[in-house]
Amino acid sequence: IGRQETHNPIYDVAAVTTPDKLIYVQEETKRIFVDLLVREYIVSLTQASRQHQDIVLGASHRGSLSLFRTSQALALIRGREFVVPDDVKELAVAVLAHRLILTPEARARGMDGSRIITSIMDNLTVPGAHA
């Protein structure tokens, strides 16, 4: 409290980009290709969360869209023009876990959204994977 009594450090934060550059990156992200199989994988993840025995309320369609967009962004950051299933897998817990409402029994067993999303991914076939 004492350090911020007369000056809030937020006033010292410098801009790292401009609004125009940010809008440009958002538009470039939308141009990243997502194959139909990867799209179906994203939908399968969210659908599985809605059908999971330990979940009262699973990830919504907005969760699917968020996972879709963040996967595109990760591909762009990594210099690719397309999303790979590993992008989806890397982001799924961060994007979906907090969207779940677990059953009281699952919470009592120490389950959480992260563990459940990881479990769902472990049981879904990854597009392009060979048996």
N, CA, C and O atoms as a MOPAC input file, in Angstrom:
PM7 MOZYME 1SCF
protein

 N      0.84000 1    -1.18200 1     0.00000 1
 C      0.00000 1     0.00000 1     0.00000 1
 C      0.88100 1     1.24000 1     0.00000 1
 O      0.62500 1     2.19600 1    -0.73200 1
 N      1.92100 1     1.21500 1     0.82800 1
 C      2.79000 1     2.38300 1     0.93400 1
 C      3.46600 1     2.74500 1    -0.37200 1
 O      3.58300 1     3.92400 1    -0.70400 1
 N      3.91300 1     1.74000 1    -1.12100 1
 C      4.59400 1     2.01700 1    -2.39000 1
 C      3.65900 1     2.61800 1    -3.42400 1
 O      4.10900 1     3.31800 1    -4.33100 1
 N      2.36400 1     2.35600 1    -3.30200 1
 C      1.42400 1     2.87900 1    -4.28800 1
 C      0.55400 1     4.00100 1    -3.74000 1
 O     -0.43000 1     4.40000 1    -4.36200 1
 N      0.92600 1     4.49900 1    -2.58000 1
 C      0.12200 1     5.55500 1    -1.95500 1
 C      0.02300 1     6.80000 1    -2.81800 1
 O     -1.04100 1     7.40900 1    -2.92200 1
 N      1.13700 1     7.17800 1    -3.43900 1
 C      1.12600 1     8.40400 1    -4.23200 1
 C      1.30200 1     8.18300 1    -5.72700 1
 O      1.09900 1     9.09800 1    -6.52500 1
 N      1.68600 1     6.94500 1    -6.11100 1
 C      1.92900 1     6.69700 1    -7.53600 1
 C      1.62100 1     5.24200 1    -7.87400 1
 O      2.17700 1     4.32700 1    -7.26800 1
 N      0.74400 1     5.03500 1    -8.83200 1
 C      0.39900 1     3.69600 1    -9.29300 1
 C      1.36300 1     3.29300 1   -10.41000 1
 O      1.51200 1     4.03600 1   -11.38000 1
 N      2.02300 1     2.13200 1   -10.29800 1
 C      3.00000 1     1.73200 1   -11.32100 1
 C      2.39300 1     1.49800 1   -12.70200 1
 O      3.12600 1     1.42600 1   -13.68900 1
 N      1.09400 1     1.38100 1   -12.78600 1
 C      0.46500 1     1.20000 1   -14.09400 1
 C      0.74800 1     2.39700 1   -15.00700 1
 O      0.75100 1     2.25900 1   -16.23100 1
 N      0.98200 1     3.55600 1   -14.42000 1
 C      1.26800 1     4.75300 1   -15.21900 1
 C      2.64000 1     4.68900 1   -15.87900 1
 O      2.91900 1     5.46600 1   -16.79200 1
 N      3.49800 1     3.78000 1   -15.43600 1
 C      4.84200 1     3.64900 1   -15.99800 1
 C      4.93200 1     2.58400 1   -17.09000 1
 O      5.99300 1     2.40000 1   -17.68800 1
 N      3.83500 1     1.88400 1   -17.35300 1
 C      3.84000 1     0.83800 1   -18.36900 1
 C      3.89000 1     1.48500 1   -19.74900 1
 O      3.09500 1     2.36900 1   -20.06700 1
 N      4.85300 1     1.02100 1   -20.56800 1
 C      5.01100 1     1.56800 1   -21.91400 1
 C      4.32000 1     0.66400 1   -22.92700 1
 O      4.29300 1    -0.55600 1   -22.76400 1
 N      3.77200 1     1.25600 1   -23.95200 1
 C      3.11700 1     0.50000 1   -25.02200 1
 C      4.15800 1    -0.34100 1   -25.76700 1
 O      5.26800 1     0.12300 1   -26.02800 1
 N      3.79300 1    -1.57100 1   -26.10500 1
 C      4.69100 1    -2.43800 1   -26.86200 1
 C      4.23400 1    -2.59800 1   -28.30500 1
 O      4.95400 1    -3.16000 1   -29.13100 1
 N      3.05000 1    -2.11000 1   -28.60400 1
 C      2.54200 1    -2.16400 1   -29.97100 1
 C      1.50200 1    -1.05500 1   -30.14700 1
 O      1.18800 1    -0.31800 1   -29.21300 1
 N      0.99200 1    -0.96300 1   -31.34300 1
 C     -0.04600 1     0.02100 1   -31.62000 1
 C     -1.36500 1    -0.70800 1   -31.85800 1
 O     -1.36300 1    -1.90100 1   -32.16000 1
 N     -2.47800 1    -0.01400 1   -31.72800 1
 C     -3.76200 1    -0.66300 1   -32.03400 1
 C     -3.81400 1    -1.20800 1   -33.46500 1
 O     -4.37500 1    -2.27900 1   -33.69600 1
 N     -3.24000 1    -0.48700 1   -34.41700 1
 C     -3.24800 1    -0.95000 1   -35.80900 1
 C     -2.47100 1    -2.25200 1   -35.97900 1
 O     -2.91300 1    -3.14700 1   -36.69900 1
 N     -1.32300 1    -2.36400 1   -35.32500 1
 C     -0.53400 1    -3.59600 1   -35.41200 1
 C     -1.26600 1    -4.75900 1   -34.75500 1
 O     -1.21700 1    -5.88600 1   -35.24800 1
 N     -1.92900 1    -4.49400 1   -33.66900 1
 C     -2.68200 1    -5.53700 1   -32.97700 1
 C     -3.83100 1    -6.04700 1   -33.84800 1
 O     -4.06100 1    -7.25400 1   -33.93000 1
 N     -4.53800 1    -5.14800 1   -34.48500 1
 C     -5.62400 1    -5.53400 1   -35.39100 1
 C     -5.07400 1    -6.33100 1   -36.56600 1
 O     -5.69600 1    -7.29700 1   -37.00900 1
 N     -3.90900 1    -5.93200 1   -37.07500 1
 C     -3.27400 1    -6.65500 1   -38.17600 1
 C     -2.97500 1    -8.10200 1   -37.76900 1
 O     -3.26300 1    -9.02800 1   -38.52700 1
 N     -2.40400 1    -8.30200 1   -36.58400 1
 C     -2.07300 1    -9.64600 1   -36.11000 1
 C     -3.34400 1   -10.46600 1   -35.90300 1
 O     -3.36400 1   -11.66100 1   -36.20000 1
 N     -4.39800 1    -9.84100 1   -35.40000 1
 C     -5.66600 1   -10.55600 1   -35.24200 1
 C     -6.19400 1   -11.03500 1   -36.58900 1
 O     -6.69300 1   -12.15500 1   -36.69900 1
 N     -6.08600 1   -10.20600 1   -37.59600 1
 C     -6.55600 1   -10.58600 1   -38.93600 1
 C     -5.66800 1   -11.67100 1   -39.53900 1
 O     -6.17300 1   -12.57800 1   -40.19900 1
 N     -4.36800 1   -11.59500 1   -39.32600 1
 C     -3.45500 1   -12.62300 1   -39.82400 1
 C     -3.74100 1   -13.96400 1   -39.15600 1
 O     -3.64400 1   -15.01100 1   -39.79700 1
 N     -4.08800 1   -13.93700 1   -37.89300 1
 C     -4.41200 1   -15.16200 1   -37.16600 1
 C     -5.58400 1   -15.86900 1   -37.82300 1
 O     -5.58600 1   -17.09500 1   -37.93600 1
 N     -6.56800 1   -15.11800 1   -38.25200 1
 C     -7.75200 1   -15.70700 1   -38.89100 1
 C     -7.42800 1   -16.36800 1   -40.22900 1
 O     -8.22100 1   -17.16100 1   -40.73600 1
 N     -6.27600 1   -16.04800 1   -40.80000 1
 C     -5.89100 1   -16.62400 1   -42.09400 1
 C     -5.13900 1   -17.95400 1   -41.94500 1
 O     -4.83300 1   -18.60500 1   -42.94400 1
 N     -4.84500 1   -18.35300 1   -40.72400 1
 C     -4.13700 1   -19.61000 1   -40.49600 1
 C     -5.09000 1   -20.76700 1   -40.80800 1
 O     -6.21000 1   -20.81500 1   -40.29900 1
 N     -4.63500 1   -21.68700 1   -41.64200 1
 C     -5.45600 1   -22.80200 1   -42.10100 1
 C     -5.66200 1   -23.82900 1   -40.99000 1
 O     -4.73000 1   -24.18100 1   -40.26700 1
 N     -6.90700 1   -24.30100 1   -40.87000 1
 C     -7.23600 1   -25.37300 1   -39.93500 1
 C     -7.95500 1   -26.46300 1   -40.73000 1
 O     -9.08000 1   -26.27400 1   -41.19200 1
 N     -7.28900 1   -27.59500 1   -40.87900 1
 C     -7.83700 1   -28.72600 1   -41.63400 1
 C     -9.13000 1   -29.21900 1   -40.99500 1
 O     -9.33200 1   -29.07500 1   -39.79000 1
 N     -9.99200 1   -29.79700 1   -41.80500 1
 C    -11.26700 1   -30.32500 1   -41.32700 1
 C    -11.06200 1   -31.34300 1   -40.20100 1
 O    -11.82600 1   -31.34800 1   -39.23600 1
 N    -10.05400 1   -32.19500 1   -40.30800 1
 C     -9.80200 1   -33.19300 1   -39.26100 1
 C     -9.44100 1   -32.53200 1   -37.92800 1
 O     -9.84000 1   -33.01200 1   -36.86700 1
 N     -8.69300 1   -31.44200 1   -37.98100 1
 C     -8.32700 1   -30.71900 1   -36.74900 1
 C     -9.56800 1   -30.02600 1   -36.19200 1
 O     -9.76700 1   -29.99400 1   -34.97800 1
 N    -10.39000 1   -29.48100 1   -37.05400 1
 C    -11.64800 1   -28.86600 1   -36.60300 1
 C    -12.52400 1   -29.90400 1   -35.89800 1
 O    -13.09200 1   -29.63400 1   -34.84000 1
 N    -12.62600 1   -31.08700 1   -36.49300 1
 C    -13.42400 1   -32.15400 1   -35.88600 1
 C    -12.83500 1   -32.59500 1   -34.54700 1
 O    -13.57600 1   -32.93800 1   -33.62600 1
 N    -11.51100 1   -32.58900 1   -34.43500 1
 C    -10.84300 1   -32.92400 1   -33.18300 1
 C    -11.22300 1   -31.92900 1   -32.08900 1
 O    -11.51000 1   -32.32700 1   -30.96000 1
 N    -11.22600 1   -30.65000 1   -32.41500 1
 C    -11.62200 1   -29.61200 1   -31.46400 1
 C    -13.06100 1   -29.83800 1   -31.00600 1
 O    -13.35200 1   -29.77300 1   -29.81200 1
 N    -13.94800 1   -30.09800 1   -31.94300 1
 C    -15.35300 1   -30.34100 1   -31.60900 1
 C    -15.48400 1   -31.60100 1   -30.75600 1
 O    -16.26600 1   -31.63000 1   -29.80500 1
 N    -14.73300 1   -32.62500 1   -31.08800 1
 C    -14.77200 1   -33.86600 1   -30.30800 1
 C    -14.34600 1   -33.64100 1   -28.86000 1
 O    -14.93100 1   -34.20900 1   -27.93800 1
 N    -13.33500 1   -32.81700 1   -28.67000 1
 C    -12.88500 1   -32.50000 1   -27.30800 1
 C    -13.98900 1   -31.83900 1   -26.49800 1
 O    -14.26100 1   -32.23300 1   -25.36400 1
 N    -14.61300 1   -30.84700 1   -27.07900 1
 C    -15.64800 1   -30.13600 1   -26.32900 1
 C    -16.89400 1   -30.99300 1   -26.14200 1
 O    -17.52900 1   -30.94500 1   -25.08800 1
 N    -17.24600 1   -31.77600 1   -27.15700 1
 C    -18.39200 1   -32.67200 1   -27.00200 1
 C    -18.14000 1   -33.70700 1   -25.91500 1
 O    -19.03700 1   -34.02000 1   -25.13300 1
 N    -16.93600 1   -34.23300 1   -25.86400 1
 C    -16.59600 1   -35.21600 1   -24.83700 1
 C    -16.69900 1   -34.61000 1   -23.44500 1
 O    -17.05400 1   -35.29800 1   -22.48800 1
 N    -16.39200 1   -33.33200 1   -23.33200 1
 C    -16.51800 1   -32.68500 1   -22.01900 1
 C    -17.98400 1   -32.58000 1   -21.60300 1
 O    -18.29800 1   -32.60600 1   -20.41300 1
 N    -18.86600 1   -32.46500 1   -22.56800 1
 C    -20.29200 1   -32.36300 1   -22.25300 1
 C    -20.91000 1   -33.72400 1   -21.93700 1
 O    -22.00700 1   -33.79900 1   -21.38400 1
 N    -20.20500 1   -34.79200 1   -22.28800 1
 C    -20.72200 1   -36.14000 1   -22.05500 1
 C    -19.97300 1   -36.86400 1   -20.93900 1
 O    -20.28800 1   -38.01300 1   -20.62800 1
 N    -18.99600 1   -36.21100 1   -20.34200 1
 C    -18.15600 1   -36.85200 1   -19.32600 1
 C    -18.93200 1   -37.04400 1   -18.02700 1
 O    -19.65900 1   -36.15000 1   -17.59500 1
 N    -18.77800 1   -38.20200 1   -17.41000 1
 C    -19.52000 1   -38.54800 1   -16.19600 1
 C    -19.21500 1   -37.65000 1   -15.00200 1
 O    -20.04500 1   -37.52700 1   -14.10100 1
 N    -18.04500 1   -37.02400 1   -14.97700 1
 C    -17.66100 1   -36.18300 1   -13.84100 1
 C    -17.98600 1   -34.71400 1   -14.04800 1
 O    -17.62800 1   -33.87300 1   -13.22300 1
 N    -18.66500 1   -34.40100 1   -15.14700 1
 C    -18.93300 1   -32.99900 1   -15.48500 1
 C    -20.43300 1   -32.75000 1   -15.54400 1
 O    -21.17300 1   -33.47000 1   -16.21500 1
 N    -20.86600 1   -31.71900 1   -14.83000 1
 C    -22.26200 1   -31.29000 1   -14.87300 1
 C    -22.50000 1   -30.42800 1   -16.10300 1
 O    -23.50000 1   -30.58600 1   -16.80300 1
 N    -21.57300 1   -29.51900 1   -16.35700 1
 C    -21.68100 1   -28.61000 1   -17.49200 1
 C    -20.33300 1   -28.55200 1   -18.19300 1
 O    -19.34000 1   -28.11000 1   -17.61600 1
 N    -20.30800 1   -29.00200 1   -19.44100 1
 C    -19.05900 1   -29.06100 1   -20.19800 1
 C    -18.79300 1   -27.79800 1   -20.98800 1
 O    -19.52200 1   -26.81100 1   -20.88900 1
 N    -17.73800 1   -27.85100 1   -21.77100 1
 C    -17.34400 1   -26.70100 1   -22.59500 1
 C    -18.39600 1   -26.45500 1   -23.67500 1
 O    -18.92600 1   -27.38900 1   -24.27600 1
 N    -18.67900 1   -25.19200 1   -23.90200 1
 C    -19.70500 1   -24.79900 1   -24.86700 1
 C    -19.11300 1   -24.64000 1   -26.26100 1
 O    -17.93200 1   -24.90100 1   -26.49200 1
 N    -19.95800 1   -24.20800 1   -27.17400 1
 C    -19.49500 1   -23.90500 1   -28.53100 1
 C    -18.49000 1   -22.76200 1   -28.50400 1
 O    -17.57200 1   -22.71800 1   -29.32300 1
 N    -18.66000 1   -21.84900 1   -27.57400 1
 C    -17.67800 1   -20.76900 1   -27.42600 1
 C    -16.32100 1   -21.33300 1   -27.02500 1
 O    -15.28400 1   -20.80400 1   -27.42600 1
 N    -16.32500 1   -22.39700 1   -26.24000 1
 C    -15.06800 1   -23.05500 1   -25.88900 1
 C    -14.39100 1   -23.62500 1   -27.12000 1
 O    -13.17500 1   -23.52200 1   -27.27500 1
 N    -15.19200 1   -24.23200 1   -28.00200 1
 C    -14.64600 1   -24.76000 1   -29.26000 1
 C    -14.03400 1   -23.63900 1   -30.08800 1
 O    -12.92500 1   -23.77300 1   -30.60600 1
 N    -14.75300 1   -22.54600 1   -30.20600 1
 C    -14.25300 1   -21.42100 1   -30.98800 1
 C    -12.99000 1   -20.82800 1   -30.36800 1
 O    -12.06100 1   -20.45600 1   -31.08500 1
 N    -12.95600 1   -20.74100 1   -29.05300 1
 C    -11.75100 1   -20.22700 1   -28.38800 1
 C    -10.55400 1   -21.13600 1   -28.62700 1
 O     -9.44600 1   -20.65600 1   -28.86200 1
 N    -10.77000 1   -22.44000 1   -28.56900 1
 C     -9.68100 1   -23.37200 1   -28.82900 1
 C     -9.23800 1   -23.28900 1   -30.29000 1
 O     -8.04800 1   -23.39200 1   -30.58900 1
 N    -10.18000 1   -23.10400 1   -31.18100 1
 C     -9.88900 1   -22.93200 1   -32.61200 1
 C     -9.00900 1   -21.69700 1   -32.82500 1
 O     -7.96600 1   -21.77700 1   -33.47300 1
 N     -9.43500 1   -20.55500 1   -32.27400 1
 C     -8.70000 1   -19.29800 1   -32.48400 1
 C     -7.32700 1   -19.30900 1   -31.80600 1
 O     -6.34600 1   -18.83900 1   -32.38100 1
 N     -7.26000 1   -19.84000 1   -30.59400 1
 C     -5.95300 1   -19.85600 1   -29.91500 1
 C     -4.99000 1   -20.80400 1   -30.61900 1
 O     -3.78400 1   -20.56000 1   -30.63000 1
 N     -5.50500 1   -21.87700 1   -31.20400 1
 C     -4.64200 1   -22.78500 1   -31.96900 1
 C     -4.10800 1   -22.08600 1   -33.21800 1
 O     -2.95000 1   -22.26700 1   -33.59400 1
 N     -4.95300 1   -21.29400 1   -33.84800 1
 C     -4.48300 1   -20.50600 1   -34.99100 1
 C     -3.39700 1   -19.52700 1   -34.55100 1
 O     -2.38300 1   -19.36900 1   -35.23100 1
 N     -3.61100 1   -18.87900 1   -33.42500 1
 C     -2.63200 1   -17.90800 1   -32.92400 1
 C     -1.30500 1   -18.58500 1   -32.60200 1
 O     -0.24300 1   -18.04200 1   -32.90900 1
 N     -1.35400 1   -19.75600 1   -31.99200 1
 C     -0.12000 1   -20.46900 1   -31.66400 1
 C      0.63600 1   -20.86000 1   -32.93100 1
 O      1.86000 1   -20.74200 1   -32.98700 1
 N     -0.08400 1   -21.32000 1   -33.93700 1
 C      0.55800 1   -21.65400 1   -35.21400 1
 C      1.23300 1   -20.41900 1   -35.80700 1
 O      2.36200 1   -20.50000 1   -36.29000 1
 N      0.54900 1   -19.28300 1   -35.77300 1
 C      1.12000 1   -18.03800 1   -36.29200 1
 C      2.38200 1   -17.65900 1   -35.52100 1
 O      3.39500 1   -17.30200 1   -36.12300 1
 N      2.32300 1   -17.73400 1   -34.21100 1
 C      3.48600 1   -17.40800 1   -33.37300 1
 C      4.66700 1   -18.30400 1   -33.72700 1
 O      5.81800 1   -17.86600 1   -33.71100 1
 N      4.37300 1   -19.55400 1   -34.04500 1
 C      5.43700 1   -20.51700 1   -34.36700 1
 C      5.84500 1   -20.48000 1   -35.83400 1
 O      6.65100 1   -21.29500 1   -36.28200 1
 N      5.28900 1   -19.53400 1   -36.57700 1
 C      5.71500 1   -19.33300 1   -37.95600 1
 C      5.11200 1   -20.29000 1   -38.96400 1
 O      5.65300 1   -20.46100 1   -40.05600 1
 N      3.99900 1   -20.91600 1   -38.61300 1
 C      3.33400 1   -21.82600 1   -39.53000 1
 C      2.09000 1   -21.18900 1   -40.10900 1
 O      1.50400 1   -20.28800 1   -39.51000 1
 N      1.68900 1   -21.66400 1   -41.28200 1
 C      0.46900 1   -21.18600 1   -41.93700 1
 C     -0.68900 1   -22.12600 1   -41.71000 1
 O     -1.73600 1   -21.98600 1   -42.34200 1
 N     -0.51500 1   -23.10200 1   -40.79800 1
 C     -1.54400 1   -24.10500 1   -40.54200 1
 C     -1.43100 1   -24.59000 1   -39.10300 1
 O     -0.36900 1   -24.53100 1   -38.48200 1
 N     -2.56800 1   -25.07300 1   -38.59300 1
 C     -2.63800 1   -25.62100 1   -37.23400 1
 C     -2.36600 1   -27.11500 1   -37.30700 1
 O     -2.83400 1   -27.79900 1   -38.21700 1
 N     -1.60400 1   -27.61500 1   -36.33800 1
 C     -1.39100 1   -29.05900 1   -36.20800 1
 C     -2.10200 1   -29.52400 1   -34.93600 1
 O     -2.33100 1   -28.72000 1   -34.03200 1
 N     -2.45100 1   -30.80200 1   -34.85400 1
 C     -3.13700 1   -31.29900 1   -33.65700 1
 C     -2.39000 1   -31.00800 1   -32.35500 1
 O     -3.01800 1   -30.80400 1   -31.31600 1
 N     -1.07400 1   -30.98800 1   -32.40100 1
 C     -0.31000 1   -30.68500 1   -31.18800 1
 C     -0.57100 1   -29.26400 1   -30.67800 1
 O     -0.45900 1   -29.01500 1   -29.47700 1
 N     -0.91300 1   -28.33700 1   -31.56200 1
 C     -1.29300 1   -26.99100 1   -31.11500 1
 C     -2.54300 1   -27.07400 1   -30.25500 1
 O     -2.62300 1   -26.46400 1   -29.18900 1
 N     -3.50400 1   -27.82900 1   -30.72800 1
 C     -4.76400 1   -28.00300 1   -29.99800 1
 C     -4.49800 1   -28.66100 1   -28.65200 1
 O     -4.99400 1   -28.20800 1   -27.62100 1
 N     -3.71600 1   -29.73000 1   -28.67000 1
 C     -3.42000 1   -30.46200 1   -27.43800 1
 C     -2.68700 1   -29.57400 1   -26.42600 1
 O     -2.94600 1   -29.64500 1   -25.22500 1
 N     -1.79000 1   -28.75600 1   -26.91500 1
 C     -1.02600 1   -27.87800 1   -26.02400 1
 C     -1.91300 1   -26.83800 1   -25.32700 1
 O     -1.64500 1   -26.45400 1   -24.18900 1
 N     -2.94400 1   -26.39600 1   -25.99700 1
 C     -3.77900 1   -25.31700 1   -25.47900 1
 C     -5.07100 1   -25.77600 1   -24.81300 1
 O     -5.70300 1   -24.99500 1   -24.10000 1
 N     -5.47100 1   -27.00900 1   -25.02600 1
 C     -6.79300 1   -27.47200 1   -24.59000 1
 C     -7.03100 1   -27.28100 1   -23.09600 1
 O     -8.10000 1   -26.81300 1   -22.70300 1
 N     -6.07600 1   -27.62600 1   -22.27000 1
 C     -6.27700 1   -27.48700 1   -20.82300 1
 C     -6.47000 1   -26.01700 1   -20.45600 1
 O     -7.39600 1   -25.67500 1   -19.71900 1
 N     -5.60600 1   -25.15500 1   -20.96200 1
 C     -5.69200 1   -23.73200 1   -20.61800 1
 C     -6.98400 1   -23.09700 1   -21.11200 1
 O     -7.53500 1   -22.21200 1   -20.45700 1
 N     -7.46300 1   -23.54400 1   -22.25800 1
 C     -8.64900 1   -22.93600 1   -22.85900 1
 C     -9.95000 1   -23.53100 1   -22.31600 1
 O    -10.94300 1   -22.81800 1   -22.17000 1
 N     -9.95000 1   -24.82500 1   -22.01900 1
 C    -11.20800 1   -25.48900 1   -21.68000 1
 C    -11.41100 1   -25.81000 1   -20.20000 1
 O    -12.54800 1   -25.81100 1   -19.72900 1
 N    -10.34800 1   -26.08100 1   -19.46400 1
 C    -10.49300 1   -26.60200 1   -18.09300 1
 C    -11.32200 1   -25.69600 1   -17.18900 1
 O    -12.13000 1   -26.18700 1   -16.40000 1
 N    -11.13600 1   -24.39700 1   -17.29200 1
 C    -11.85700 1   -23.47700 1   -16.40800 1
 C    -13.32900 1   -23.30600 1   -16.80300 1
 O    -14.10300 1   -22.69000 1   -16.07100 1
 N    -13.70800 1   -23.84900 1   -17.95500 1
 C    -15.08100 1   -23.72500 1   -18.43000 1
 C    -15.99000 1   -24.83500 1   -17.91200 1
 O    -17.19900 1   -24.80400 1   -18.14200 1
 N    -15.42300 1   -25.80500 1   -17.22200 1
 C    -16.17900 1   -26.97600 1   -16.78900 1
 C    -16.75200 1   -26.79200 1   -15.39300 1
 O    -16.14100 1   -26.15700 1   -14.53300 1
 N    -17.92700 1   -27.35200 1   -15.18300 1
 C    -18.48800 1   -27.43900 1   -13.83500 1
 C    -18.54200 1   -28.91900 1   -13.50000 1
 O    -19.26200 1   -29.68900 1   -14.13600 1
 N    -17.77600 1   -29.30300 1   -12.49900 1
 C    -17.65600 1   -30.70000 1   -12.11600 1
 C    -18.74900 1   -31.11200 1   -11.14800 1
 O    -19.34000 1   -30.27900 1   -10.46100 1
 N    -19.01000 1   -32.41800 1   -11.10600 1
 C    -19.95600 1   -32.95200 1   -10.13300 1
 C    -19.33900 1   -32.83800 1    -8.73900 1
 O    -18.11400 1   -32.83200 1    -8.60800 1
 N    -20.15500 1   -32.74800 1    -7.71200 1
 C    -19.61600 1   -32.71300 1    -6.34900 1
 C    -18.76400 1   -33.95200 1    -6.04100 1
 O    -17.75600 1   -33.86400 1    -5.34000 1
 N    -19.18000 1   -35.09800 1    -6.57100 1
 C    -18.42600 1   -36.33100 1    -6.33700 1
 C    -17.02600 1   -36.25400 1    -6.93900 1
 O    -16.05500 1   -36.69800 1    -6.32700 1
 N    -16.93000 1   -35.69300 1    -8.13300 1
 C    -15.62200 1   -35.55200 1    -8.79100 1
 C    -14.72300 1   -34.61900 1    -7.99700 1
 O    -13.53900 1   -34.89700 1    -7.80600 1
 N    -15.28800 1   -33.52000 1    -7.53900 1
 C    -14.49500 1   -32.57800 1    -6.72100 1
 C    -14.04000 1   -33.23100 1    -5.43300 1
 O    -12.91600 1   -33.00700 1    -4.98200 1
 N    -14.91500 1   -34.04700 1    -4.83000 1
 C    -14.56900 1   -34.73300 1    -3.58400 1
 C    -13.42300 1   -35.72500 1    -3.79300 1
 O    -12.64000 1   -35.98300 1    -2.87900 1
 N    -13.33400 1   -36.27400 1    -5.00000 1
 C    -12.23400 1   -37.18900 1    -5.33000 1
 C    -10.96700 1   -36.44900 1    -5.71900 1
 O     -9.95800 1   -37.07700 1    -6.03900 1
 N    -11.00500 1   -35.11800 1    -5.69700 1
 C     -9.82400 1   -34.32700 1    -6.03500 1
 C     -9.64400 1   -34.06500 1    -7.51600 1
 O     -8.57600 1   -33.62900 1    -7.94900 1
 N    -10.66600 1   -34.32400 1    -8.28500 1
 C    -10.59900 1   -34.06200 1    -9.72500 1
 C    -10.68900 1   -32.56300 1    -9.97200 1
 O    -11.23800 1   -31.81200 1    -9.16600 1
 N    -10.13900 1   -32.14800 1   -11.10000 1
 C    -10.29600 1   -30.76700 1   -11.53100 1
 C    -10.38600 1   -30.75000 1   -13.05200 1
 O    -10.16300 1   -31.76400 1   -13.71300 1
 N    -10.71400 1   -29.59700 1   -13.58700 1
 C    -10.91000 1   -29.47900 1   -15.03000 1
 C     -9.67800 1   -29.86100 1   -15.82600 1
 O     -9.79400 1   -30.45800 1   -16.89600 1
 N     -8.50700 1   -29.52800 1   -15.32300 1
 C     -7.26600 1   -29.84900 1   -16.04200 1
 C     -7.08800 1   -31.35400 1   -16.18900 1
 O     -6.75300 1   -31.84500 1   -17.26700 1
 N     -7.30900 1   -32.07000 1   -15.11800 1
 C     -7.14600 1   -33.52600 1   -15.17200 1
 C     -8.17600 1   -34.16400 1   -16.09400 1
 O     -7.87400 1   -35.12500 1   -16.80300 1
 N     -9.38100 1   -33.63100 1   -16.08300 1
 C    -10.42500 1   -34.21200 1   -16.92400 1
 C    -10.14900 1   -33.94200 1   -18.40200 1
 O    -10.28300 1   -34.84700 1   -19.22600 1
 N     -9.77000 1   -32.72700 1   -18.74600 1
 C     -9.44800 1   -32.42400 1   -20.15000 1
 C     -8.27300 1   -33.27700 1   -20.60700 1
 O     -8.28400 1   -33.79000 1   -21.72600 1
 N     -7.26400 1   -33.43800 1   -19.76600 1
 C     -6.12800 1   -34.29100 1   -20.11200 1
 C     -6.58200 1   -35.72600 1   -20.33700 1
 O     -6.13400 1   -36.38200 1   -21.27700 1
 N     -7.46700 1   -36.21300 1   -19.48100 1
 C     -8.00000 1   -37.56600 1   -19.62000 1
 C     -8.78500 1   -37.72300 1   -20.92300 1
 O     -8.66700 1   -38.73500 1   -21.61400 1
 N     -9.57900 1   -36.72000 1   -21.24200 1
 C    -10.34800 1   -36.76000 1   -22.49400 1
 C     -9.38800 1   -36.83700 1   -23.68300 1
 O     -9.58600 1   -37.64200 1   -24.59200 1
 N     -8.35800 1   -36.00700 1   -23.67400 1
 C     -7.39700 1   -36.01900 1   -24.78200 1
 C     -6.68200 1   -37.36100 1   -24.88900 1
 O     -6.40800 1   -37.84100 1   -25.98900 1
 N     -6.38200 1   -37.96200 1   -23.74100 1
 C     -5.71200 1   -39.26200 1   -23.74400 1
 C     -6.56800 1   -40.34800 1   -24.38800 1
 O     -6.04500 1   -41.35300 1   -24.86900 1
 N     -7.86500 1   -40.14500 1   -24.39600 1
 C     -8.77800 1   -41.15700 1   -24.93000 1
 C     -9.35000 1   -40.83500 1   -26.31500 1
 O    -10.12100 1   -41.61900 1   -26.86900 1
 N     -8.97500 1   -39.69600 1   -26.86400 1
 C     -9.42600 1   -39.33400 1   -28.20700 1
 C     -8.33200 1   -39.63600 1   -29.23500 1
 O     -7.14200 1   -39.47600 1   -28.96200 1
 N     -8.75200 1   -40.06600 1   -30.39700 1
 C     -7.80000 1   -40.29700 1   -31.47600 1
 C     -7.38400 1   -38.93900 1   -32.04800 1
 O     -8.21800 1   -38.09400 1   -32.37500 1
 N     -6.08200 1   -38.76500 1   -32.15300 1
 C     -5.53500 1   -37.53200 1   -32.71500 1
 C     -5.54700 1   -37.63700 1   -34.23000 1
 O     -5.12900 1   -38.65900 1   -34.77500 1
 N     -6.01800 1   -36.60100 1   -34.92900 1
 C     -6.04000 1   -36.65500 1   -36.39200 1
 C     -4.64600 1   -36.93500 1   -36.95200 1
 O     -3.66500 1   -36.30700 1   -36.55300 1
 N     -4.57700 1   -37.87500 1   -37.86900 1
 C     -3.30800 1   -38.20900 1   -38.51600 1
 C     -2.48600 1   -39.23500 1   -37.75400 1
 O     -1.44600 1   -39.67900 1   -38.24100 1
 N     -2.93900 1   -39.62000 1   -36.55800 1
 C     -2.20400 1   -40.61100 1   -35.76500 1
 C     -2.44100 1   -41.99300 1   -36.35300 1
 O     -3.52800 1   -42.30600 1   -36.83900 1
 N     -1.41100 1   -42.79900 1   -36.29900 1
 C     -1.51700 1   -44.17300 1   -36.79900 1
 C     -1.62200 1   -45.12800 1   -35.62800 1
 O     -0.94000 1   -44.95700 1   -34.61700 1
 N     -2.46100 1   -46.11800 1   -35.75900 1
 C     -2.65800 1   -47.09500 1   -34.68700 1
 C     -1.44700 1   -47.99000 1   -34.54500 1
 O     -1.43100 1   -48.87600 1   -33.69000 1

